[in-house]
Coordinates of C-alpha atoms and ligand atoms in Angstrom, one line a residue:
M275 CA -29.2 1.1 16.4
S276 CA -26.3 -0.7 14.5
R277 CA -26.8 -4.5 13.8
V278 CA -22.7 -4.9 13.4
R279 CA -21.7 -7.4 14.7
A280 CA -18.1 -8.0 14.5
I281 CA -15.3 -6.7 11.9
A282 CA -12.1 -8.3 11.5
I283 CA -8.8 -6.5 11.1
A284 CA -6.5 -9.1 8.8
T285 CA -2.5 -8.6 9.9
D286 CA -0.2 -11.4 11.8
T287 CA 1.5 -8.9 13.8
P288 CA -1.3 -7.1 16.0
G289 CA 1.1 -4.5 17.5
W290 CA 1.0 -0.8 17.7
H291 CA -1.2 -0.7 14.6
G292 CA -3.4 -3.6 15.8
R293 CA -4.1 -2.3 18.6
R294 CA -5.0 1.7 17.4
L295 CA -7.2 0.0 15.7
V296 CA -9.0 -1.9 17.9
R297 CA -9.8 1.2 20.0
A298 CA -10.3 3.4 17.3
F299 CA -13.2 1.0 16.4
E300 CA -14.3 0.8 20.0
A301 CA -14.9 4.1 20.0
L302 CA -17.1 4.1 17.7
G303 CA -19.0 1.3 18.9
V304 CA -17.6 -1.2 16.8
Q305 CA -16.3 -4.6 18.1
S306 CA -13.5 -5.7 16.3
R307 CA -10.9 -8.7 16.3
V308 CA -7.6 -9.2 15.1
V309 CA -7.5 -12.6 12.6
S310 CA -4.7 -13.6 10.5
L311 CA -5.4 -14.8 7.1
S312 CA -3.0 -17.3 7.1
H313 CA -5.3 -19.0 9.9
C314 CA -8.0 -18.8 7.9
R315 CA -9.3 -21.7 5.7
V316 CA -11.5 -23.0 3.2
D317 CA -14.3 -25.8 4.6
L318 CA -17.0 -26.3 2.0
E319 CA -18.5 -28.6 4.5
A320 CA -18.5 -25.8 7.5
N321 CA -20.9 -23.4 6.3
R322 CA -22.6 -22.2 3.3
W323 CA -19.5 -19.9 2.4
G324 CA -17.1 -22.5 2.3
I325 CA -14.9 -20.0 4.6
V326 CA -13.6 -20.7 8.1
I327 CA -11.9 -17.4 9.7
P328 CA -11.1 -17.9 13.1
G329 CA -13.6 -16.0 15.7
F330 CA -16.2 -16.1 13.0
E331 CA -16.7 -19.6 12.9
N332 CA -21.2 -19.9 12.1
A333 CA -20.4 -16.5 10.5
L334 CA -19.1 -14.4 8.1
P335 CA -17.4 -10.6 9.6
D336 CA -19.5 -7.2 9.1
G337 CA -16.7 -5.8 7.4
V338 CA -12.6 -6.9 6.7
L339 CA -10.0 -4.1 7.6
V340 CA -6.8 -5.5 5.6
R341 CA -4.1 -3.7 7.8
E342 CA -1.3 -6.8 6.6
I343 CA -1.0 -9.5 4.4
A344 CA 2.0 -11.2 5.8
A345 CA 5.2 -12.7 3.3
G346 CA 4.6 -16.1 1.8
S347 CA 4.9 -17.9 -1.1
F348 CA 3.1 -16.9 -4.3
E349 CA 0.4 -20.1 -3.3
Q350 CA -0.1 -18.7 0.2
I351 CA -0.4 -15.4 -1.1
T352 CA -2.9 -16.2 -3.9
L353 CA -5.2 -18.4 -1.2
R354 CA -5.2 -15.2 0.9
L355 CA -6.3 -13.3 -1.7
G356 CA -8.7 -15.7 -3.0
L357 CA -10.1 -15.6 1.0
L358 CA -10.7 -11.7 0.3
H359 CA -12.0 -12.0 -3.2
A360 CA -14.2 -14.7 -1.9
L361 CA -15.6 -12.4 1.2
A362 CA -16.0 -9.6 -1.3
E363 CA -18.1 -11.6 -3.2
W364 CA -20.2 -13.0 -0.2
G365 CA -21.0 -9.2 0.4
V366 CA -18.5 -8.4 3.4
P367 CA -16.9 -4.9 2.5
V368 CA -12.8 -5.5 2.7
C369 CA -11.0 -2.2 2.6
N370 CA -8.8 -2.3 0.5
S371 CA -9.9 -4.5 -1.4
A372 CA -7.9 -7.9 -2.9
R373 CA -7.8 -6.0 -6.3
A374 CA -6.5 -2.6 -4.7
V375 CA -3.9 -4.5 -2.9
E376 CA -2.8 -6.4 -6.0
R377 CA -2.6 -3.6 -8.1
T378 CA -0.4 -1.8 -5.5
V379 CA 2.1 -4.7 -4.6
D380 CA 2.9 -5.2 -8.3
K381 CA 5.0 -2.2 -8.6
S382 CA 4.0 -2.3 -12.5
M383 CA 0.7 -2.5 -12.3
T384 CA 0.7 0.7 -10.3
S385 CA 2.9 2.2 -12.5
M386 CA 0.9 1.7 -15.8
L387 CA -2.6 2.8 -14.0
L388 CA -0.4 6.1 -13.0
R389 CA 0.8 6.7 -16.3
H390 CA -3.0 5.5 -18.0
A391 CA -4.3 8.3 -15.6
G392 CA -2.4 10.8 -16.6
I393 CA -0.6 11.1 -13.1
A394 CA 2.7 12.3 -12.9
T395 CA 5.6 9.4 -12.1
P396 CA 9.2 9.1 -13.5
P397 CA 9.5 7.0 -16.8
T398 CA 9.4 3.6 -15.9
W399 CA 10.4 -0.1 -17.9
V400 CA 9.2 -3.3 -16.8
S401 CA 11.1 -6.5 -18.3
E402 CA 11.9 -9.8 -18.0
S403 CA 14.7 -9.8 -20.9
A404 CA 17.9 -9.1 -19.2
S405 CA 19.2 -6.8 -22.9
D406 CA 15.7 -5.2 -22.9
A407 CA 17.1 -4.1 -19.7
R408 CA 20.3 -3.7 -20.4
A409 CA 19.0 -1.5 -23.5
I410 CA 17.3 0.8 -21.1
L411 CA 20.2 1.3 -19.2
M412 CA 23.1 2.1 -21.6
R413 CA 19.9 4.5 -23.3
E414 CA 19.0 6.3 -20.2
T415 CA 22.5 6.7 -18.9
A416 CA 23.8 8.0 -22.3
A417 CA 21.2 10.7 -21.7
G418 CA 22.9 11.6 -18.3
H419 CA 20.2 9.8 -16.3
R420 CA 20.5 7.6 -13.2
V421 CA 18.3 4.8 -13.1
V422 CA 16.6 2.8 -10.1
L423 CA 16.3 -1.2 -10.1
K424 CA 13.7 -2.0 -7.9
P425 CA 12.3 -5.8 -6.8
L426 CA 8.4 -5.8 -8.5
F427 CA 7.2 -7.1 -5.0
G428 CA 9.7 -4.6 -2.9
S429 CA 9.0 -2.6 0.1
Q430 CA 10.6 -0.8 3.1
G431 CA 13.4 0.2 0.5
K432 CA 15.1 -3.2 0.6
G433 CA 16.7 -4.6 -2.6
L434 CA 16.7 -1.4 -4.0
L435 CA 19.9 -0.2 -6.6
R436 CA 20.9 2.7 -7.9
L437 CA 22.8 2.1 -11.2
G438 CA 24.5 4.4 -13.5
S439 CA 27.2 4.8 -16.5
G440 CA 29.3 1.6 -16.6
D441 CA 27.5 -0.1 -13.7
A442 CA 26.4 -3.7 -14.3
L443 CA 22.4 -5.2 -14.4
P444 CA 22.4 -8.1 -11.5
D445 CA 21.7 -11.6 -13.0
P446 CA 18.0 -12.4 -13.7
A447 CA 17.9 -14.6 -10.5
T448 CA 18.5 -11.8 -8.2
V449 CA 15.6 -9.9 -9.3
Q450 CA 13.4 -13.0 -9.9
G451 CA 13.2 -12.8 -13.1
V452 CA 12.1 -9.2 -13.7
Y453 CA 13.7 -6.0 -14.0
Y454 CA 11.6 -2.5 -12.9
L455 CA 13.6 0.1 -14.1
Q456 CA 12.8 3.5 -13.7
R457 CA 14.5 6.8 -14.1
F458 CA 16.4 8.7 -11.0
V459 CA 14.8 11.8 -9.3
E460 CA 17.9 13.7 -9.1
P461 CA 17.3 15.6 -5.8
A462 CA 17.2 19.1 -5.6
A463 CA 19.9 21.2 -4.1
D464 CA 19.2 21.4 -0.6
G465 CA 19.0 17.7 -0.5
G466 CA 17.2 14.7 -1.3
R467 CA 13.7 13.9 0.7
D468 CA 10.6 12.3 -0.1
Y469 CA 7.0 12.7 0.7
R470 CA 4.5 10.4 2.0
V471 CA 0.7 11.4 1.8
F472 CA -1.6 9.5 3.8
V473 CA -5.1 9.7 1.9
I474 CA -8.2 7.9 3.3
G475 CA -11.9 8.2 1.7
G476 CA -10.1 10.1 -1.4
R477 CA -8.9 12.8 0.9
S478 CA -5.3 13.6 2.1
V479 CA -5.2 13.4 6.2
A480 CA -1.3 13.5 7.3
A481 CA 1.9 14.0 5.4
M482 CA 5.4 13.8 6.3
T483 CA 8.8 14.3 4.9
R484 CA 11.5 11.6 5.3
Q485 CA 15.0 12.1 4.8
G486 CA 17.8 9.1 5.2
A487 CA 21.5 9.2 5.0
G488 CA 21.6 7.9 1.7
W489 CA 19.0 7.9 -1.8
V490 CA 16.4 5.7 -0.2
H491 CA 14.0 7.9 2.1
N492 CA 12.2 4.8 3.9
V493 CA 11.5 4.9 7.7
A494 CA 12.5 1.4 7.7
Q495 CA 15.9 2.2 6.6
G496 CA 16.2 5.1 8.9
A497 CA 15.2 8.1 7.4
R498 CA 13.7 10.4 9.7
C499 CA 10.3 11.7 9.5
E500 CA 9.4 15.4 9.8
T501 CA 5.7 16.7 9.9
A502 CA 4.9 18.2 6.3
T503 CA 1.9 20.6 5.6
L504 CA -0.3 19.4 3.1
E505 CA 0.7 21.1 0.2
P506 CA -2.4 21.2 -2.6
D507 CA -0.4 20.3 -5.2
L508 CA 1.0 16.6 -3.6
C509 CA -2.1 16.5 -2.0
R510 CA -4.0 16.2 -5.1
L511 CA -1.4 13.8 -6.6
A512 CA -1.8 11.6 -4.1
E513 CA -5.5 11.8 -4.1
R514 CA -5.8 11.2 -7.7
A515 CA -3.1 8.6 -7.5
V516 CA -5.0 6.5 -5.0
A517 CA -7.9 6.8 -7.2
A518 CA -6.3 5.1 -10.0
V519 CA -5.5 2.3 -8.3
G520 CA -9.1 1.8 -6.5
A521 CA -8.0 1.8 -3.0
D522 CA -10.2 3.1 -0.4
Y523 CA -6.8 4.3 1.7
A524 CA -2.9 4.2 0.7
G525 CA 0.4 5.6 2.1
V526 CA 1.8 8.0 -1.3
D527 CA 5.1 8.3 -1.6
L528 CA 6.2 11.2 -3.6
M529 CA 9.2 13.4 -5.0
R530 CA 9.9 16.4 -6.1
A531 CA 12.1 16.4 -9.2
A532 CA 14.9 19.5 -8.8
D533 CA 12.4 22.0 -10.9
G534 CA 9.9 21.5 -7.8
T535 CA 7.5 18.9 -10.0
A536 CA 5.7 16.6 -7.8
L537 CA 5.7 13.2 -9.1
V538 CA 4.2 10.1 -7.3
I539 CA 6.8 7.0 -7.1
E540 CA 4.6 4.6 -5.6
V541 CA 0.6 3.9 -3.9
N542 CA 0.9 1.5 -0.8
G543 CA -2.1 -0.2 -0.4
I544 CA -1.4 -1.6 3.1
P545 CA 0.2 1.4 4.7
A546 CA 1.8 1.5 7.8
W547 CA 1.8 4.6 9.8
R548 CA 3.5 4.3 12.9
G549 CA 6.2 6.5 11.6
L550 CA 3.5 9.4 10.3
Q551 CA 1.1 9.7 13.4
S552 CA 4.9 10.4 15.3
V553 CA 4.8 13.5 13.6
S554 CA 1.1 14.3 13.1
A555 CA -1.5 15.5 15.0
E556 CA -4.4 13.5 13.1
D557 CA -5.4 10.4 14.6
I558 CA -4.6 8.1 11.8
A559 CA -6.3 4.7 13.1
H560 CA -9.4 6.8 14.0
R561 CA -9.6 8.5 10.4
L562 CA -8.8 5.0 8.9
A563 CA -12.1 3.7 11.9
R564 CA -14.4 6.4 11.1
H565 CA -14.5 6.1 7.3
F566 CA -14.3 2.5 7.3
H567 CA -17.7 2.7 9.3
D568 CA -19.4 5.5 7.4
R569 CA -18.4 4.1 4.1
H570 CA -19.0 0.7 4.4
L571 CA -20.9 -0.5 7.6
A572 CA -23.3 2.1 7.9
V573 CA -24.8 0.3 4.6
A574 CA -23.7 -3.1 4.9
H575 CA -25.5 -4.4 7.4
S576 CA -28.6 -3.4 5.8
V577 CA -27.7 -6.0 2.9
A578 CA -28.8 -9.4 4.2
R579 CA -26.7 -12.4 3.5
Ligands
ATP697 N1 12.7 6.8 -8.9 C1 13.3 7.5 -8.0 N2 13.9 8.1 -8.0 C2 14.8 8.9 -6.9 N3 14.6 7.9 -5.5 C3 13.4 6.7 -5.6 C4 13.3 6.2 -6.9 N4 12.6 5.5 -6.4 C5 12.3 5.5 -5.6 N5 13.5 6.1 -4.5 C6 13.6 6.2 -3.1 O1 13.6 4.9 -2.8 C7 12.8 5.0 -1.5 C8 11.9 3.7 -1.5 O2 11.4 3.0 -2.9 P1 9.8 2.6 -3.5 O3 8.6 3.8 -2.4 O4 9.8 2.8 -4.8 O5 10.0 1.2 -2.7 P2 9.2 0.7 -1.8 O6 9.9 2.0 -0.4 O7 10.8 -0.5 -1.2 O8 7.9 -0.2 -1.3 P3 7.2 0.3 0.0 O9 6.9 1.9 -0.3 O10 6.1 -0.7 -0.7 O11 7.4 -0.1 1.2 C9 11.8 6.0 -2.1 O12 10.4 6.1 -0.7 C10 12.6 7.4 -2.4 O13 13.1 7.7 -1.2
MG698 MG1 7.8 3.3 -0.5

């Protein structure tokens, strides 16, 4: 018989994803509570762990599924990630781990890990120096390439800029002092699109294509989602990318170069899946809950805390 008491689903905006997850865990006999990391606190006097999580005052949760870390100051994000690191230290399974979240939120870290693992990704340069960035831009455009400038912590396709020959770089303040430049993947003749492959527990479970009106194909930017078959080369690449960042689950953005080569653009360690669910027969929340249960809860409750 399961000795799991309750797990926490970390999110500030439970909404659709929270409801789907709570129901999916319920179906597995696991009670879950939605918790906002911004409402958790450190209190060394409160209990032997020094952590207070609303709804879990006298115990730690049996696991934490990280669904969202709300935007905040550097200090707020550091505190919230610190709480997740500490929970893992105290033996609580945290999925995705704080380490995997850190590695995927920082686009430069993701790029380095992908390259180190030999996973195809466009040439990328990251520097605090505007003159370095200018030199890269000039070199790339002279060679006939365009370049994408991205916020290091960007999401949902916001703040992306495509630069070509003769374009000026924005000043350092606009990019928070860091220039993340990536060679633009020119679309194939049949138009631009990208692929989102959702990987859980090392396996691709659902895929879609996203096609926007411009070159940024994010659902949040109005891209149209269409169901896609799980093409073996894309799935394999996505699964390797998720392993490279050490995530349990992730949404991987991929593109095909004009010659058909698949490239990983990004790994999202806190992916939303409402758009993907709308075109997928697979119940993604259920797959995620089942993975979390089988991988983390089935063994974790045998460890005494
Ligand atoms: N190097 C590139 N070449 C061509 N298109 C790109 C390139 N990088 C990004 N794009 C387009 O812009 C979109 C957004 O870029 P990316 O996924 O890197 O950041 P993001 O979506 O803002 O971050 P997140 O996925 O974490 O929300 C991609 O899905 C793709 O459509
Ligand atoms: Mg993306």
